Amino acid sequence: MSDRYEAQEIEARWQKQWEVAAIDAASDDPADSRETYYCLVMFPYPSGNLHMGHVRNYCLGDAVARYKRMRGFNVLHPIGWDAFGLPAENAAIKHHRPPAEWTYGNIDQMRAQLKRLGLSYDWSREIATCRPEYYRWEQWLFTRLMEKGLAYQQNAEVNWCDPCHTVLANEQVVDGVCWRCDTPVVRKNLKQWFIRITAYAEELLSDLDKLTGWPEKVVGMQRNWIGRSTGAEVSFGLENSDATLDIFTTRPDTLMGVTYMAVAAGHPLAQQAATSNPALAAFLDECSRISTKEADVETMEKKGMALGVNAIHPITGALVPVWVANFVLMGYGTGAVMSVPAHDERDHAFAKKYGLPIRQVIAPHAGDWDIDAAAFTEVGKLIDSGAFDGLPSDEAKVAITNWLAENEKGAERVQYRLRDWLVSRQRYWGAPIPVIHCHDCGAVAVPDEQLPVVLPTDLQPTGGASPLTECDAFRHTSCPRCGKPAERELDTFDTFMESSWYMNRYTSPRNGEAMVDADAMKRWAPVDQYIGGVEHAVLHLLYARFYHKLMRDAGLFDGEVVGSEPFRNLLTQGMVLKDGTKMSKSKGNTVDPKAIIEEFGADTARLFTLFAAPPEKELEWNDAGVEGASRFLKRVWRLLEKLDAASDTADGDVKALRFSIHATIRKVTHAFEQGFAFNVAIAALMELTNSLHSFNPACEAGKAAYREGVEALATMLAPFVPHFACELGERLGMAKMAVVTDWPAVDESALEQNEIMLVVQIQGKKRGEITVPKDAGQDVAMAAARADAAIARWLDGMQVVKVILVPGRLLNIVVKPA
RNA sequence: GCCGGGAUGGUGGAAUUGGUAGACACAAGGGACUUAAAAUCCCUCGGUAGCAAUACUGUACGGGUUCGAGUCCCGUUCCCGGUACCA
């Protein structure tokens, strides 16, 4: 056994031992009485190479999982592969290898990299979403949703990404460009599959209140995304027509102030008017072009044009002109709005620009308002509103909405920003949508006994249309209902479908009977701690919450027991930066985890990523910092030298050392229980190391305390640097491997002090320190303060006005000249 | 625009939630050991004044509350995320 710290050798040895001892497996044994804990990290896309963001994510998760095991929990800590997706197809085109081969090869590589890091996963539960045993259940659920009308096919204007050759969900369009390839999306009208997430909008919104273990920021982002607003739907008549112009407003109290209407360029009314008006047609064309150019939106001027059509006010019967305006969006509400320039800033600006009338119908509760200068957008009191005059806004909203309802010209209405989830993709490397199109029966769900619809894995993508479109063996089938020749659906699922339920599948990953096992769900779900990047705050986390509810409603588990939310606590980790910016290949500022592990070992890499920043903040990569982490481990290692060394010098302060040991245990434990401030926990362990280094064990009590300290240190290091901790523990002669040793308990008696230090302040300024008996009262403390020369001089010639004693902390003396 | 979150030494970051500001580390400087280097160990390290003990000052800026404010309140500036021209 070498006396030097040889990371590579040590890490290989302990990884083998852990595997043999099977310490990372989650137990499904009903006789296991341990409390369960489910710690989950976001599974990776198998790109082939682990990057620092993964390393950070998985080191955080591993620290939590290992700590919980040491605390006696039966821990589920699984990993797998989000294995469908576009990069596999692109690689296939480039290297002329089938996507499956590329994907499975990458998985093997990345699995080896994860294992090299010493992460404590239950590898027996590993899943890959591209395997039919996995995606068949997603297909199964989809057919259930079709039965319930929650999955449907519809022609819709959708976001199309040319390079990706597919449609995108609204959530996948970020700032007008594709979330994956950054190219602007185009609007296209296509027949697509949707899942009715809007049917769950209310529950998705209200359940956000249950997520007390989530960062408020993420909850807020989801709340905004769902975008609930309450108001009224109002039906305006149209002059010389039986048709109506329906709008949604959150301010029905301002209805009497409507002076014109505005519709989106895509609104049927505008389209129709344009057929006989070339200038208008040109304007609509301009609007449709602008809307695709996202960069222009910010600077976009508010423009409009009259349609030459009049709407009829539902209450007054007055005629108001209908305009088309470039700021009205076809995709929200009804694509038309009522315009009240007096009480809406945008309408005000528009009215000023085009000389439209401004009619004030709300007055401030107090004071005057120059309605010509600016819109009054607050609530107030109704004026010039006929029967509604004098009502305050909130009452007027109800009164006007009721009037509309009674006269069948409107109703109260709740509007969401959330749109249904577009789940079909015109891609090859994805889960086939389990539908057969029959000439006579239409779109028919594939029956359970024919599931899974297996994706042929031997096709070669070319970059154009999906190769499935040319695969006759896949394409041609018979209708499950009438038996006549029929065609399979050739689109595949959005890959967010797979990642939306994997957390539940891990509870029974090999289950061939059902999507999940209800008992396993009861045992493990929901996830106690989920850890991953904040970039998934809306996309993945919203879909996963939705899916969990769908699974509950499909009767797959008991919602009363498991709950309606999949993740109890969420930790969103910050990005890993280099030179102040995100690491990326194109910037050439990446740091390869492999290189760090080869040079310093996995433990150093783990330690640095946990120590350099608090988990939720960005982590600036710093090579010197990595060396510092490595230096710390060597410094701990050298503590072994003093273990049995005979010393002829005097013993150190045993009591002070034991105080330091147990204060550290308390601090580190607290870090694990409260918010995972591992950077602070590790700093505390460094302090303990410094204390141990400056301690000189001579007598029996001193040696015992020293050993106690080093053992506690080895134990507490185990969640962070498990190989190192095990090796250290073994050399200390500890009974069990450090990673399975019980977490150390605080010895309260070691923290008791007979004498304590008090900071003494005069007028709130620190002037000295005194040592007093631990339960010293104000009089004793004052006497000690007066006895201290440095403090006494501040009291000289002064009259004590007030004394504040904070027990165990400080003594503040307020004085004034005598 | 709106909604979040921030601003603490040369740097990353601490501060038991109102009680010693700068823990721990990185960088820098000085010293010891060494033929030399590496490694290791010791010291200094917010600013100003001083040989020093020490004093004053200091947590983006301006006010306030309090015996006491990095922490609470009001206002301002800047930075970072998110987003919806959302009717």
mmCIF file with all atom_site columns, C-alpha atoms (C1' of nucleotides) in Angstrom, chain B residues 7-81:
data_model
loop_
_atom_site.group_PDB
_atom_site.id
_atom_site.type_symbol
_atom_site.label_atom_id
_atom_site.label_alt_id
_atom_site.label_comp_id
_atom_site.label_asym_id
_atom_site.label_entity_id
_atom_site.label_seq_id
_atom_site.pdbx_PDB_ins_code
_atom_site.Cartn_x
_atom_site.Cartn_y
_atom_site.Cartn_z
_atom_site.occupancy
_atom_site.B_iso_or_equiv
_atom_site.pdbx_formal_charge
_atom_site.auth_seq_id
_atom_site.auth_comp_id
_atom_site.auth_asym_id
_atom_site.auth_atom_id
_atom_site.pdbx_PDB_model_num
ATOM 1  C "C1'" . A B 1 7  ? -24.838 44.030 -6.732  1.00 0.00 ? 7  A B "C1'" 1
ATOM 2  C "C1'" . U B 1 8  ? -19.969 42.152 -0.471  1.00 0.00 ? 8  U B "C1'" 1
ATOM 3  C "C1'" . G B 1 9  ? -11.799 42.494 -1.224  1.00 0.00 ? 9  G B "C1'" 1
ATOM 4  C "C1'" . G B 1 10 ? -7.668  41.499 -7.053  1.00 0.00 ? 10 G B "C1'" 1
ATOM 5  C "C1'" . U B 1 11 ? -11.197 36.656 -7.895  1.00 0.00 ? 11 U B "C1'" 1
ATOM 6  C "C1'" . G B 1 12 ? -14.975 32.627 -6.501  1.00 0.00 ? 12 G B "C1'" 1
ATOM 7  C "C1'" . G B 1 13 ? -17.737 33.251 -2.430  1.00 0.00 ? 13 G B "C1'" 1
ATOM 8  C "C1'" . A B 1 14 ? -19.130 33.148 3.634   1.00 0.00 ? 14 A B "C1'" 1
ATOM 9  C "C1'" . A B 1 15 ? -21.975 35.694 7.388   1.00 0.00 ? 15 A B "C1'" 1
ATOM 10 C "C1'" . U B 1 16 ? -26.628 30.469 12.412  1.00 0.00 ? 16 U B "C1'" 1
ATOM 11 C "C1'" . U B 1 17 ? -31.924 35.428 8.947   1.00 0.00 ? 17 U B "C1'" 1
ATOM 12 C "C1'" . G B 1 18 ? -31.205 42.075 12.867  1.00 0.00 ? 18 G B "C1'" 1
ATOM 13 C "C1'" . G B 1 19 ? -25.859 40.890 16.540  1.00 0.00 ? 19 G B "C1'" 1
ATOM 14 C "C1'" . U B 1 20 ? -17.640 40.352 15.516  1.00 0.00 ? 20 U B "C1'" 1
ATOM 15 C "C1'" . A B 1 21 ? -18.410 41.865 7.676   1.00 0.00 ? 21 A B "C1'" 1
ATOM 16 C "C1'" . G B 1 22 ? -14.888 39.314 4.480   1.00 0.00 ? 22 G B "C1'" 1
ATOM 17 C "C1'" . A B 1 23 ? -15.271 32.171 6.868   1.00 0.00 ? 23 A B "C1'" 1
ATOM 18 C "C1'" . C B 1 24 ? -13.156 28.795 3.219   1.00 0.00 ? 24 C B "C1'" 1
ATOM 19 C "C1'" . A B 1 25 ? -10.510 28.884 -1.187  1.00 0.00 ? 25 A B "C1'" 1
ATOM 20 C "C1'" . C B 1 26 ? -7.976  31.055 -5.570  1.00 0.00 ? 26 C B "C1'" 1
ATOM 21 C "C1'" . A B 1 27 ? -4.540  34.779 -7.025  1.00 0.00 ? 27 A B "C1'" 1
ATOM 22 C "C1'" . A B 1 28 ? -0.617  38.032 -5.269  1.00 0.00 ? 28 A B "C1'" 1
ATOM 23 C "C1'" . G B 1 29 ? 3.577   39.377 -2.025  1.00 0.00 ? 29 G B "C1'" 1
ATOM 24 C "C1'" . G B 1 30 ? 7.258   38.038 1.771   1.00 0.00 ? 30 G B "C1'" 1
ATOM 25 C "C1'" . G B 1 31 ? 9.917   34.223 4.520   1.00 0.00 ? 31 G B "C1'" 1
ATOM 26 C "C1'" . A B 1 32 ? 11.666  28.954 5.984   1.00 0.00 ? 32 A B "C1'" 1
ATOM 27 C "C1'" . C B 1 33 ? 13.501  24.182 4.123   1.00 0.00 ? 33 C B "C1'" 1
ATOM 28 C "C1'" . U B 1 34 ? 16.662  22.924 -0.532  1.00 0.00 ? 34 U B "C1'" 1
ATOM 29 C "C1'" . U B 1 35 ? 23.035  23.080 -4.167  1.00 0.00 ? 35 U B "C1'" 1
ATOM 30 C "C1'" . A B 1 36 ? 18.534  24.321 -7.042  1.00 0.00 ? 36 A B "C1'" 1
ATOM 31 C "C1'" . A B 1 37 ? 13.564  23.444 -8.267  1.00 0.00 ? 37 A B "C1'" 1
ATOM 32 C "C1'" . A B 1 38 ? 9.013   21.072 -7.120  1.00 0.00 ? 38 A B "C1'" 1
ATOM 33 C "C1'" . A B 1 39 ? 6.303   19.813 -2.939  1.00 0.00 ? 39 A B "C1'" 1
ATOM 34 C "C1'" . U B 1 40 ? 5.450   21.405 1.999   1.00 0.00 ? 40 U B "C1'" 1
ATOM 35 C "C1'" . C B 1 41 ? 5.333   24.813 6.130   1.00 0.00 ? 41 C B "C1'" 1
ATOM 36 C "C1'" . C B 1 42 ? 4.983   29.971 8.304   1.00 0.00 ? 42 C B "C1'" 1
ATOM 37 C "C1'" . C B 1 43 ? 3.499   35.231 7.671   1.00 0.00 ? 43 C B "C1'" 1
ATOM 38 C "C1'" . U B 1 44 ? 0.819   39.465 5.086   1.00 0.00 ? 44 U B "C1'" 1
ATOM 39 C "C1'" . C B 1 45 ? -3.352  40.465 2.151   1.00 0.00 ? 45 C B "C1'" 1
ATOM 40 C "C1'" . G B 1 46 ? -10.722 45.964 1.789   1.00 0.00 ? 46 G B "C1'" 1
ATOM 41 C "C1'" . G B 1 47 ? -9.183  51.387 2.040   1.00 0.00 ? 47 G B "C1'" 1
ATOM 42 C "C1'" . U B 1 48 ? -6.787  55.668 4.634   1.00 0.00 ? 48 U B "C1'" 1
ATOM 43 C "C1'" . A B 1 49 ? -3.306  57.291 8.679   1.00 0.00 ? 49 A B "C1'" 1
ATOM 44 C "C1'" . G B 1 50 ? 0.534   55.199 11.941  1.00 0.00 ? 50 G B "C1'" 1
ATOM 45 C "C1'" . C B 1 51 ? 6.864   51.903 13.553  1.00 0.00 ? 51 C B "C1'" 1
ATOM 46 C "C1'" . A B 1 52 ? 2.981   50.176 16.544  1.00 0.00 ? 52 A B "C1'" 1
ATOM 47 C "C1'" . A B 1 53 ? -1.167  49.352 19.973  1.00 0.00 ? 53 A B "C1'" 1
ATOM 48 C "C1'" . U B 1 54 ? -4.961  51.681 17.532  1.00 0.00 ? 54 U B "C1'" 1
ATOM 49 C "C1'" . A B 1 55 ? -8.376  55.064 15.083  1.00 0.00 ? 55 A B "C1'" 1
ATOM 50 C "C1'" . C B 1 56 ? -11.423 56.396 11.112  1.00 0.00 ? 56 C B "C1'" 1
ATOM 51 C "C1'" . U B 1 57 ? -13.850 54.385 6.972   1.00 0.00 ? 57 U B "C1'" 1
ATOM 52 C "C1'" . G B 1 58 ? -16.065 50.419 4.161   1.00 0.00 ? 58 G B "C1'" 1
ATOM 53 C "C1'" . U B 1 59 ? -21.237 45.373 1.772   1.00 0.00 ? 59 U B "C1'" 1
ATOM 54 C "C1'" . A B 1 60 ? -23.925 49.601 -5.838  1.00 0.00 ? 60 A B "C1'" 1
ATOM 55 C "C1'" . C B 1 61 ? -26.061 54.914 -4.621  1.00 0.00 ? 61 C B "C1'" 1
ATOM 56 C "C1'" . G B 1 62 ? -29.411 58.383 -1.428  1.00 0.00 ? 62 G B "C1'" 1
ATOM 57 C "C1'" . G B 1 63 ? -32.574 58.440 2.763   1.00 0.00 ? 63 G B "C1'" 1
ATOM 58 C "C1'" . G B 1 64 ? -35.102 55.931 7.034   1.00 0.00 ? 64 G B "C1'" 1
ATOM 59 C "C1'" . U B 1 65 ? -36.236 52.429 11.271  1.00 0.00 ? 65 U B "C1'" 1
ATOM 60 C "C1'" . U B 1 66 ? -33.115 50.372 15.410  1.00 0.00 ? 66 U B "C1'" 1
ATOM 61 C "C1'" . C B 1 67 ? -28.972 50.123 21.090  1.00 0.00 ? 67 C B "C1'" 1
ATOM 62 C "C1'" . G B 1 68 ? -27.153 47.727 16.568  1.00 0.00 ? 68 G B "C1'" 1
ATOM 63 C "C1'" . A B 1 69 ? -28.422 47.108 9.297   1.00 0.00 ? 69 A B "C1'" 1
ATOM 64 C "C1'" . G B 1 70 ? -24.729 43.360 4.154   1.00 0.00 ? 70 G B "C1'" 1
ATOM 65 C "C1'" . U B 1 71 ? -29.513 41.668 6.298   1.00 0.00 ? 71 U B "C1'" 1
ATOM 66 C "C1'" . C B 1 72 ? -35.714 45.344 7.401   1.00 0.00 ? 72 C B "C1'" 1
ATOM 67 C "C1'" . C B 1 73 ? -38.497 49.872 4.957   1.00 0.00 ? 73 C B "C1'" 1
ATOM 68 C "C1'" . C B 1 74 ? -38.716 53.963 0.993   1.00 0.00 ? 74 C B "C1'" 1
ATOM 69 C "C1'" . G B 1 75 ? -36.393 55.947 -3.369  1.00 0.00 ? 75 G B "C1'" 1
ATOM 70 C "C1'" . U B 1 76 ? -32.413 55.619 -7.375  1.00 0.00 ? 76 U B "C1'" 1
ATOM 71 C "C1'" . U B 1 77 ? -28.803 53.328 -10.713 1.00 0.00 ? 77 U B "C1'" 1
ATOM 72 C "C1'" . C B 1 78 ? -26.804 49.223 -13.007 1.00 0.00 ? 78 C B "C1'" 1
ATOM 73 C "C1'" . C B 1 79 ? -26.486 43.807 -14.102 1.00 0.00 ? 79 C B "C1'" 1
ATOM 74 C "C1'" . C B 1 80 ? -28.551 38.889 -15.044 1.00 0.00 ? 80 C B "C1'" 1
ATOM 75 C "C1'" . G B 1 81 ? -32.593 35.544 -16.083 1.00 0.00 ? 81 G B "C1'" 1
#
